[in-house]
Short mmCIF file of C-alpha atoms and ligand atoms in Angstrom, two decimals:
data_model
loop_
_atom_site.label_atom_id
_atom_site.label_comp_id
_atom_site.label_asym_id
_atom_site.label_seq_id
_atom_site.Cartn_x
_atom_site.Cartn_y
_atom_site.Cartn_z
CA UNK U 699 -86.95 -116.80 176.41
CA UNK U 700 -86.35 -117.09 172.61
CA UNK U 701 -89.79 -115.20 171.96
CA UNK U 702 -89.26 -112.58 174.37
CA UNK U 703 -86.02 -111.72 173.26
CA UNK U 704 -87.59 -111.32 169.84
CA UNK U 705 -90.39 -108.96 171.32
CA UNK U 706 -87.61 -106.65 173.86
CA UNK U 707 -84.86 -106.60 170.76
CA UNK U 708 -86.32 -103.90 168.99
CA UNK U 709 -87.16 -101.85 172.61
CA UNK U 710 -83.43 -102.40 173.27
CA UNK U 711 -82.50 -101.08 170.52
CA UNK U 712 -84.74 -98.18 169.85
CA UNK U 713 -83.79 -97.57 174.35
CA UNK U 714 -80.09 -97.71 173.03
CA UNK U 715 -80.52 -95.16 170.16
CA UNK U 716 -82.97 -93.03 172.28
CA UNK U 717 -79.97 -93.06 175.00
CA UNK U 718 -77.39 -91.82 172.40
CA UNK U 719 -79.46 -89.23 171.03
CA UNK U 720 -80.02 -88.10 174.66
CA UNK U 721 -76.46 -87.78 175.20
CA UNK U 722 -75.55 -85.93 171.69
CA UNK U 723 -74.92 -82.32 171.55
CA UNK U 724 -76.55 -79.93 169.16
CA UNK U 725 -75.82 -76.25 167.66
CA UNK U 726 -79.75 -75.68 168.13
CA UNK U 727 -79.75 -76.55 171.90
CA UNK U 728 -80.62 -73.01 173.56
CA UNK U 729 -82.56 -71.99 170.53
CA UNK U 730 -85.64 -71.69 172.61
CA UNK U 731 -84.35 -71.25 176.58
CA UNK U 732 -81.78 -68.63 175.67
CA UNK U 733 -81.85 -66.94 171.91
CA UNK U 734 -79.68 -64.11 172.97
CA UNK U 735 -76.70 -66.56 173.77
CA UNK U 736 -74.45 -66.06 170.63
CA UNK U 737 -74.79 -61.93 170.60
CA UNK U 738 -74.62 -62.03 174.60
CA UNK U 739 -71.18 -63.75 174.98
CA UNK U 740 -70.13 -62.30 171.57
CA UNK U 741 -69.81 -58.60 172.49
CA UNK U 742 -68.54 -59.72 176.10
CA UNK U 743 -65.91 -61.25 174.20
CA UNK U 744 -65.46 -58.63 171.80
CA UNK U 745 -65.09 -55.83 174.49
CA UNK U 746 -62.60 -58.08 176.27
CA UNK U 747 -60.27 -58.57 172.86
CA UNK U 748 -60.27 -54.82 172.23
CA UNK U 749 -58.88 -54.16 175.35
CA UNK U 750 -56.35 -56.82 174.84
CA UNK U 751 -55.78 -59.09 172.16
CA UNK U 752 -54.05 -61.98 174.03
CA UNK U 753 -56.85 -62.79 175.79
CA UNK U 754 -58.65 -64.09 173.13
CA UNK U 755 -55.79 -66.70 173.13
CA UNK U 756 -55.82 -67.13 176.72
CA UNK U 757 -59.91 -68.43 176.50
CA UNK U 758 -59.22 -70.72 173.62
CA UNK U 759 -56.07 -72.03 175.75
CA UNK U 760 -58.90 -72.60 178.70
CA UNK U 761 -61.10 -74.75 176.45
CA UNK U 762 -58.61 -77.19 175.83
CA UNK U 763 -57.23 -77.79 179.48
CA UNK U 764 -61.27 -78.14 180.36
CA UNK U 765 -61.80 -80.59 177.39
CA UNK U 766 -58.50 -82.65 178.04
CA UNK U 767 -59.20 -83.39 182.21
CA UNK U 768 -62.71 -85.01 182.73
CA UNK U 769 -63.76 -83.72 179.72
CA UNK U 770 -65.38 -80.52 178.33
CA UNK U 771 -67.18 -79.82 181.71
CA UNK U 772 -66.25 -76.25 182.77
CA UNK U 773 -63.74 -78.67 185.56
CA UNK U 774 -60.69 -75.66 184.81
CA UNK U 775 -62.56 -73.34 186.05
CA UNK U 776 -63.57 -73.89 189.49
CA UNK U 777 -61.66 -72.24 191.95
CA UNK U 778 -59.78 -73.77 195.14
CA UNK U 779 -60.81 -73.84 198.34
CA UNK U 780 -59.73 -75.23 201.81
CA UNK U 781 -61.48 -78.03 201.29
CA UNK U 782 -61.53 -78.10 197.80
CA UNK U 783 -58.63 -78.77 195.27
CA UNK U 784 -59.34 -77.56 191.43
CA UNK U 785 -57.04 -77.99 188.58
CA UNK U 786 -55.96 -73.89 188.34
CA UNK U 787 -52.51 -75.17 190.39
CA UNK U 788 -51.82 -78.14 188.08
CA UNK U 789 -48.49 -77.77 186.28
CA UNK U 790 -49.87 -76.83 183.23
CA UNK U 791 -52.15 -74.28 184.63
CA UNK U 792 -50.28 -72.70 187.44
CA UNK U 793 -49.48 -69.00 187.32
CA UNK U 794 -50.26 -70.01 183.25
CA UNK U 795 -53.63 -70.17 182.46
CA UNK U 796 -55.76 -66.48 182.49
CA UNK U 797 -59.34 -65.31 180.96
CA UNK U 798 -60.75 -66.57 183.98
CA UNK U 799 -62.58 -62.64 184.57
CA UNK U 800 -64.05 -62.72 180.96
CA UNK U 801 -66.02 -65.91 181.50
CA UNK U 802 -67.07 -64.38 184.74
CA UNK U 803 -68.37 -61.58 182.78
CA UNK U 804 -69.71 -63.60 180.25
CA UNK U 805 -71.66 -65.92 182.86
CA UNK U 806 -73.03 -62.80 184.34
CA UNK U 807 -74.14 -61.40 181.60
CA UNK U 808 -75.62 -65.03 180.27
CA UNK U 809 -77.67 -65.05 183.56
CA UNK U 810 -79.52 -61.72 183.18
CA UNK U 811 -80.47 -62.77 179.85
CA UNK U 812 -81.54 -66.14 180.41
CA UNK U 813 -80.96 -67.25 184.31
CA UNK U 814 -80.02 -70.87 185.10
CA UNK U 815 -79.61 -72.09 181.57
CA UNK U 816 -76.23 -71.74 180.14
CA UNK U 817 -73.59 -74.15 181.21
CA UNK U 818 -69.95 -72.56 181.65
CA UNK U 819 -68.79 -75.64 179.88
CA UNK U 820 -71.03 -74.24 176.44
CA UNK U 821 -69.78 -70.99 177.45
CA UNK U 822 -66.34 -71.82 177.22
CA UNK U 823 -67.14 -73.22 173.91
CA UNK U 824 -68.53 -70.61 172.38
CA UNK U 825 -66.20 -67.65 173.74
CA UNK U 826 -63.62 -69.63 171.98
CA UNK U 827 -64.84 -69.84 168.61
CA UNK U 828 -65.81 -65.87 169.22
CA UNK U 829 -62.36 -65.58 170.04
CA UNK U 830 -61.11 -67.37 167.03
CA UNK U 831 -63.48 -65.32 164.67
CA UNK U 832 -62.37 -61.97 166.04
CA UNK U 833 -59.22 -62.56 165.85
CA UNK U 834 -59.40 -63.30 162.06
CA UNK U 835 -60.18 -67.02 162.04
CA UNK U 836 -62.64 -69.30 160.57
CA UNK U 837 -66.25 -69.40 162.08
CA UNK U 838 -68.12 -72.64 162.72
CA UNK U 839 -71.26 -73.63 164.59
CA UNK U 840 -71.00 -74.79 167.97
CA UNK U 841 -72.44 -77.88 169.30
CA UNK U 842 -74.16 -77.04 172.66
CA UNK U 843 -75.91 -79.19 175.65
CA UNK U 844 -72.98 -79.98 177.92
CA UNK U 845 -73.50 -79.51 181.36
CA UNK U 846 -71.17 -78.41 184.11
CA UNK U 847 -69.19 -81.25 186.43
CA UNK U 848 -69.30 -81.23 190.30
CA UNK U 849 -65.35 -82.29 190.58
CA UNK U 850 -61.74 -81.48 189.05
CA UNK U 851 -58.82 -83.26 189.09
CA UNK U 852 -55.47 -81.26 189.70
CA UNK U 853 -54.03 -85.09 189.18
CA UNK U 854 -55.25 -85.36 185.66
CA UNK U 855 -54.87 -82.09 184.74
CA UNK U 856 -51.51 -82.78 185.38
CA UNK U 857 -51.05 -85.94 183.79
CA UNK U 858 -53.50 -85.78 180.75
CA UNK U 859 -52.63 -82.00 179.36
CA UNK U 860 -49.43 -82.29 176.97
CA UNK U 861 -46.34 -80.82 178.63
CA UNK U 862 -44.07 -78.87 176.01
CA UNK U 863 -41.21 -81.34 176.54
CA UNK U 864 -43.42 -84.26 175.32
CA UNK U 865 -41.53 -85.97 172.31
CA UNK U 866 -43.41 -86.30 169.18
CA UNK U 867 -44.80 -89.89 169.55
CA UNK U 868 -45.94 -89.25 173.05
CA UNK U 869 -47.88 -86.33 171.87
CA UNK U 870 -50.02 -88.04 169.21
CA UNK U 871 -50.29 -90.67 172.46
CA UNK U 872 -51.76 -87.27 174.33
CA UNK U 873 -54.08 -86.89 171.90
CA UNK U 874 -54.89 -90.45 171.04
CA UNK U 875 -56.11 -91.07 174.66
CA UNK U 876 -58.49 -88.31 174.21
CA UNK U 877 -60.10 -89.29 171.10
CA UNK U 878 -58.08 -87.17 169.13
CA UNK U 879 -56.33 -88.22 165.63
CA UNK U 880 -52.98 -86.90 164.87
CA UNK U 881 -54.20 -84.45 162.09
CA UNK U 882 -56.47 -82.75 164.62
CA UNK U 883 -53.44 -82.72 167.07
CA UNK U 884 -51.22 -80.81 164.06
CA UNK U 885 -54.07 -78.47 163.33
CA UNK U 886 -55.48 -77.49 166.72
CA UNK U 887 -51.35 -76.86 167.62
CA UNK U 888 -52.28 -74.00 164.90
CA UNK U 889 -54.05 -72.10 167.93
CA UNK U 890 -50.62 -71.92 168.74
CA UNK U 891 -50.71 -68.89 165.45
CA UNK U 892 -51.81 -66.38 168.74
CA UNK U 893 -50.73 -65.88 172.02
CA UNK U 894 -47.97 -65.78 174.36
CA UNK U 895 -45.52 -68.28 176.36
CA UNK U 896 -43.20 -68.05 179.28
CA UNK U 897 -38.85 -68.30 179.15
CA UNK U 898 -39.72 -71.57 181.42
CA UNK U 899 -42.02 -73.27 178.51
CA UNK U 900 -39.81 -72.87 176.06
CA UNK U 901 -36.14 -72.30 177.66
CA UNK U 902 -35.06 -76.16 176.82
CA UNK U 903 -35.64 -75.96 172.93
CA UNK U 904 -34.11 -72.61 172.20
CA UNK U 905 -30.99 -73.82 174.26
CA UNK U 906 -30.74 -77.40 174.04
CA UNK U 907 -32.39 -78.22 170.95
CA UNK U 908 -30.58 -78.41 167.29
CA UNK U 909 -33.87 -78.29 165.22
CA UNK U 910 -34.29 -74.23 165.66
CA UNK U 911 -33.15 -71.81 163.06
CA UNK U 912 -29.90 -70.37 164.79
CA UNK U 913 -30.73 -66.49 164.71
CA UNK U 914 -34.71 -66.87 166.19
CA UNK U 915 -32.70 -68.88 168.97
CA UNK U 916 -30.33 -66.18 169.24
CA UNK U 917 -33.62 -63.20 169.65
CA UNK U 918 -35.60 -65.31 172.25
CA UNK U 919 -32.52 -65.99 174.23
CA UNK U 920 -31.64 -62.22 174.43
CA UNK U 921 -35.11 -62.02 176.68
CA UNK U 922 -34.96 -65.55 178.15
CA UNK U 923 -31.93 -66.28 180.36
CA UNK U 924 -30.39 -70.22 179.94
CA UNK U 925 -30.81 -70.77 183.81
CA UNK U 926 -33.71 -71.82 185.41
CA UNK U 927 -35.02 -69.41 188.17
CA UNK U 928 -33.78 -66.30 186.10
CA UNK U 929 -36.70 -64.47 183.89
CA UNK U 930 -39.17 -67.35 184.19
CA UNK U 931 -41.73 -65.34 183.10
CA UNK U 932 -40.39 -63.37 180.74
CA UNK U 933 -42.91 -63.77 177.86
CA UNK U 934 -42.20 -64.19 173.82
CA UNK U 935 -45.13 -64.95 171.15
CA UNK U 936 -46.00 -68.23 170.05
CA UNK U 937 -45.84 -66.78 166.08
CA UNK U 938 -42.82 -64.47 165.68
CA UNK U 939 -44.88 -63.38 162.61
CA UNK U 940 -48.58 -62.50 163.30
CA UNK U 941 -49.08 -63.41 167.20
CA UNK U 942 -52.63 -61.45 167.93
CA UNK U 943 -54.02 -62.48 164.10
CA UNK U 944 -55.55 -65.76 164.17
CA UNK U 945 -53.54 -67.23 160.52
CA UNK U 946 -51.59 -70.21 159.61
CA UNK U 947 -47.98 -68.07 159.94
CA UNK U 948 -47.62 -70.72 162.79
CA UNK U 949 -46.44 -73.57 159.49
CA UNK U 950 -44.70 -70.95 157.86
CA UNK U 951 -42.68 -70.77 161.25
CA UNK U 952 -42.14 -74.50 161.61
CA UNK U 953 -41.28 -75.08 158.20
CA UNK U 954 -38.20 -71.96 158.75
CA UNK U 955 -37.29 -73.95 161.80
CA UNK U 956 -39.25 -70.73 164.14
CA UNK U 957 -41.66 -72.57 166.17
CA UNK U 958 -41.27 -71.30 169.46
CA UNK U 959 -42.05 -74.89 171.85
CA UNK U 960 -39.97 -77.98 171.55
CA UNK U 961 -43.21 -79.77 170.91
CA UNK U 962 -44.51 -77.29 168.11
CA UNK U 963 -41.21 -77.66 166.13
CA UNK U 964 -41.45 -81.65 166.24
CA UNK U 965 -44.01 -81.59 164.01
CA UNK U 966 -41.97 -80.53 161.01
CA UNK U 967 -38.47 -82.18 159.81
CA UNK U 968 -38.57 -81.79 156.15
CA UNK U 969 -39.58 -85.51 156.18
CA UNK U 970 -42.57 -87.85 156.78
CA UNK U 971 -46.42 -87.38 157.15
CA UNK U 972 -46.89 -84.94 159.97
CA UNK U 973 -44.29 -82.51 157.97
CA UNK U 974 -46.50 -82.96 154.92
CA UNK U 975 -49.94 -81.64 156.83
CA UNK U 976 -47.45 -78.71 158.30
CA UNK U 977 -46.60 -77.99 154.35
CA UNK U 978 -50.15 -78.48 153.24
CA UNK U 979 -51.61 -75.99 155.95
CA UNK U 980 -48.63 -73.02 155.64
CA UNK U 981 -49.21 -73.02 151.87
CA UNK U 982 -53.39 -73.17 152.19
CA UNK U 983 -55.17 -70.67 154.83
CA UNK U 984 -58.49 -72.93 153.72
CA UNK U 985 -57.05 -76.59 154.33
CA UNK U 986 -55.80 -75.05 157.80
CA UNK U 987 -59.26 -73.35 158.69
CA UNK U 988 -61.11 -76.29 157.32
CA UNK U 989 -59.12 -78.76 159.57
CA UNK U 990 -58.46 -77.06 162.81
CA UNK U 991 -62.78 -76.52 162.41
CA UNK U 992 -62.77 -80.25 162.49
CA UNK U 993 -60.52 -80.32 165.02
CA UNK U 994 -62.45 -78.22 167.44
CA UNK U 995 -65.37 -79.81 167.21
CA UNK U 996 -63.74 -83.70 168.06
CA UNK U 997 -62.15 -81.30 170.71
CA UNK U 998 -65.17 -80.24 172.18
CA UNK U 999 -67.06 -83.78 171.62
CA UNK U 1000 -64.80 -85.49 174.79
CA UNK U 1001 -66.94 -86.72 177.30
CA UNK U 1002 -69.61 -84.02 177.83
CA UNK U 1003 -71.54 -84.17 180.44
CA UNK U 1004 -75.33 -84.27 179.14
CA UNK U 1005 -79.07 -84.39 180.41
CA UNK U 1006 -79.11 -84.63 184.19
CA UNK U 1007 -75.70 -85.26 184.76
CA UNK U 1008 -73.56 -82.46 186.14
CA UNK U 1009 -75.55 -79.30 187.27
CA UNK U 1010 -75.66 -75.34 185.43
CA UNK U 1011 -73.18 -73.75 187.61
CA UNK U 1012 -74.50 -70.04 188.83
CA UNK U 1013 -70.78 -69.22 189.01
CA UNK U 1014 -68.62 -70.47 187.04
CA UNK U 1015 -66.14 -70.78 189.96
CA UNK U 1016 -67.94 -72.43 192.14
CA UNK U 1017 -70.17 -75.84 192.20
CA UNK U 1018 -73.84 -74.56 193.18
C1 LIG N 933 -50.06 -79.99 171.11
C2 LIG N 933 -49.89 -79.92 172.41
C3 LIG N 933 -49.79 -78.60 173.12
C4 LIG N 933 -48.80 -78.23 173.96
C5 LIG N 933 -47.61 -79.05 174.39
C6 LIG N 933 -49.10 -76.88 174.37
C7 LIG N 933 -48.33 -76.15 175.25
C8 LIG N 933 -48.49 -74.80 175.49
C9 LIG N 933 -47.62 -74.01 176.31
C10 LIG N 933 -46.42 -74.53 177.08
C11 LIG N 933 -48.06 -72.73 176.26
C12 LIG N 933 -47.43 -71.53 176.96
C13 LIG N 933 -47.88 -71.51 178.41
C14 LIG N 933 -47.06 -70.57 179.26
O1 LIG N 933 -45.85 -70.52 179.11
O2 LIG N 933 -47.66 -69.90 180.13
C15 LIG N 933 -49.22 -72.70 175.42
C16 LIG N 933 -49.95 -71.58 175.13
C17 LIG N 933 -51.10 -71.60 174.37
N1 LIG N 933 -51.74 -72.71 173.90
FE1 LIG N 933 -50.99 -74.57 173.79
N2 LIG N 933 -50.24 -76.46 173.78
C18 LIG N 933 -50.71 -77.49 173.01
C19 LIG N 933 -51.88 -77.50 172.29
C20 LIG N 933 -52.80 -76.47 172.27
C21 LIG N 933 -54.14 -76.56 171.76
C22 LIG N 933 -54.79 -77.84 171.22
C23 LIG N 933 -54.70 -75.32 171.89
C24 LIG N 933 -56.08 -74.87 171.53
C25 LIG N 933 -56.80 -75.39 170.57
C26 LIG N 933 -53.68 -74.46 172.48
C27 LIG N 933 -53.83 -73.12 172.68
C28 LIG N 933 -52.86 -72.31 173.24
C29 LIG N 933 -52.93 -70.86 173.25
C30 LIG N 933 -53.97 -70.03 172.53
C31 LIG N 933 -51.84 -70.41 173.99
C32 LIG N 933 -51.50 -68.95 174.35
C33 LIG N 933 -52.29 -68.59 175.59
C34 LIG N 933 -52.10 -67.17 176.09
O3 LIG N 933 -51.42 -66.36 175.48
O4 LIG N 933 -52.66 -66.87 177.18
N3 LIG N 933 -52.57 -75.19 172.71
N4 LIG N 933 -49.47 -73.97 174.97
C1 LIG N 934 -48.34 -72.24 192.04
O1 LIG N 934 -47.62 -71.06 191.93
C2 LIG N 934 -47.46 -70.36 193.16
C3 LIG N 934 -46.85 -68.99 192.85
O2 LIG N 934 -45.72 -69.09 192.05
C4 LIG N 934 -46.61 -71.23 194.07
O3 LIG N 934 -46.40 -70.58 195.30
C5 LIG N 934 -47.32 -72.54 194.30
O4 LIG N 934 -46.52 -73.41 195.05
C6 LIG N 934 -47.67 -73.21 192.98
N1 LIG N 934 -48.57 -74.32 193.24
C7 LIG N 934 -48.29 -75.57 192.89
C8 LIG N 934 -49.29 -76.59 193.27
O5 LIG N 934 -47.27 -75.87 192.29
C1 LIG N 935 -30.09 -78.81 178.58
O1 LIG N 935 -29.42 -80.04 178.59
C2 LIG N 935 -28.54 -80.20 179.72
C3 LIG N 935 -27.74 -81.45 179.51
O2 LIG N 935 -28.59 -82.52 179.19
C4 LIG N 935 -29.41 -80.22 180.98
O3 LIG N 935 -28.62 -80.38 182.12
C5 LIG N 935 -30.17 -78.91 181.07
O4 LIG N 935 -31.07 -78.95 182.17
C6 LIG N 935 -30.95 -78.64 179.81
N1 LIG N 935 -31.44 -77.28 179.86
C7 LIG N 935 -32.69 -76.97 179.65
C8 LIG N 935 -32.99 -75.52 179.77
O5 LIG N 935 -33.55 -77.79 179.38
C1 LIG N 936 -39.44 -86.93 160.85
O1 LIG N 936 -40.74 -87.06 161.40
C2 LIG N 936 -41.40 -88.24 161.01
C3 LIG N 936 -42.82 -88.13 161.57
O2 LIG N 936 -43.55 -87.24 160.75
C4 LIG N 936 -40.63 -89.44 161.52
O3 LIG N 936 -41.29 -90.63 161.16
C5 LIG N 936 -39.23 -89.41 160.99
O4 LIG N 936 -38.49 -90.43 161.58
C6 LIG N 936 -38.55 -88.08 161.27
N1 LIG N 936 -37.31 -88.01 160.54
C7 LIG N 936 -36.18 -87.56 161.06
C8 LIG N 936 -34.99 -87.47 160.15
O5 LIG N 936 -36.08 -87.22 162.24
#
């Protein structure tokens, strides 16, 4: 026993690191199978922003409700059917999430270039730096070789994605669970810089909360009626400042008491180590870029489904 333990140690270990390699994800992945990926989902992307800014936001939004429920496995975007319950009626994600036609376009034009390659989890992944870039923000290689998952779970995408009541502790919990630190958490809320939210997201802090400067209260309640069932919908921009310019105006908001969710204004009260990252990133565009990069990537390193696990979707809607 002792001397064959001596002789499989070193296989065990080279199996182990030879396993973890295996299941690592790399910026060089399609290099070979598909070298028109970046250019090919770039100007699908592009077309898609010019036509509308916000929905640049809306497919970053998607990449972090795929990443938080089973992981960064293109689960958010498979579509219900009788027999078949996604995550697209989830809380969070109900009559909420959109972008849902751009990947389509993306994945279709993925296919003709290189059919049965791509994963709609790496799509989602790259149309969301694209996004980022377009819209003014800082560029960064993305790691690729994640496969697409055969299931969802409406039940975890309603239990794992961060509502906008969360209090501040449960929050970095949200993240925590996922891998996340509580710097990434304050600098990926920075995607919160574009986009837009509905009177029902935020309707609790600009009436019920204290920590909001009294005259932005005063402007979204004008378009955002205090009782629930009236103007639901009724949309206002996450960054009163710069919403389709991808900047860190989203500090400068906290920090003049601005931000727009209950959960993006607990991360700054004047005091204590989350409000000092929110001062560091509204008075440096760099430390910002620099750490919401960072943040992206950790993002898009949860539990990836890798070498033959999961399948390459041929729509992202629907498992093959
Ligand atoms: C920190 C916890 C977070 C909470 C509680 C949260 C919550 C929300 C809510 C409630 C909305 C508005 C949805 C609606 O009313 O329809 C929203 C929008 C958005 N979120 Fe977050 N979010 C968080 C983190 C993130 C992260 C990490 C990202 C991406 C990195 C992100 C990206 C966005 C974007 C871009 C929008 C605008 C989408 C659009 O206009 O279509 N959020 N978020
Ligand atoms: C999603 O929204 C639709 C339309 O508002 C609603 O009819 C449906 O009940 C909602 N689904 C869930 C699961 O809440
Ligand atoms: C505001 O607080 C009151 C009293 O706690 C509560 O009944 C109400 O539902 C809250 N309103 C919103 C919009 O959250
Ligand atoms: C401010 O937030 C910090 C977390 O950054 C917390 O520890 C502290 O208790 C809060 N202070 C006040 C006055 O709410």
């Amino acid at each position: 026993m002792a001397s064959s333990s001596k002789v499989f140690a070193p296989l065990a270990l080279f199996l182990l690191l030879l396993g973890s390699t295996a299941a690592e994800l790399s910026t060089s992945f399609y290099s070979s199978s598909c070298p028109r990926l970046s250019s090919t989902v770039k100007s699908v992307v592009r077309s898609a922003i010019s036509k509308e800014k916000r929905l640049g936001a809306s497919i970053l939004r998607l990449f972090f409700h795929d990443c938080f429920v089973l992981g960064c496995d293109a689960s958010v975007l498979l579509d219900d059917t009788p027999t078949f319950q996604g995550e697209k009626t989830a809380k969070p994600n109900n009559n909420s999430l959109r972008g849902f036609e751009v990947i389509d376009q993306i994945k279709n034009a993925v296919e003709k270039a290189c059919p049965g390659v791509v994963s709609c989890a790496d799509i989602l992944a790259v149309a969301s730096r694209d996004s980022v870039v377009i819209l003014g923000g800082p560029y960064w290689d993305v790691k690729l070789g994640r496969r697409d998952s055969r299931k969802a779970s409406f039940s975890k995408a309603n239990k794992d994605i961060p509502p906008p009541t969360l209090s501040l502790s449960k929050l970095i919990s949200k993240f925590s669970a996922k891998g996340l630190s509580t710097k990434d958490m304050v600098a990926l809320s920075g995607a919160h810089t574009i986009g837009q939210a509905r009177c029902t997201s935020f309707r609790g802090h600009i009436y019920n909360d204290t920590n909001i400067d009294v005259s932005f209260a005063k402007t979204r309640r004008s378009n955002c009626p205090r009782t629930t069932g009236s103007g639901d919908n009724n949309l206002a921009p996450l960054d009163l400042r710069t919403p389709t310019h991808f900047d860190n105006s989203y500090y400068n908001n906290l920090i003049n008491f601005q931000g727009l969710l209950h959960t993006d204004q607990q991360l700054y009260n004047i005091s204590g180590f989350i409000s000092s990252v929110v001062k560091a990133y509204s008075g440096s565009t760099h430390t910002f870029f620099s750490d919401f990069v960072s943040g992206m990537i950790n993002m898009g390193d949860i539990r990836p489904l890798t070498g033959s696990e999961g399948e390459i979707r041929r729509s992202c809607r629907k498992i093959n």
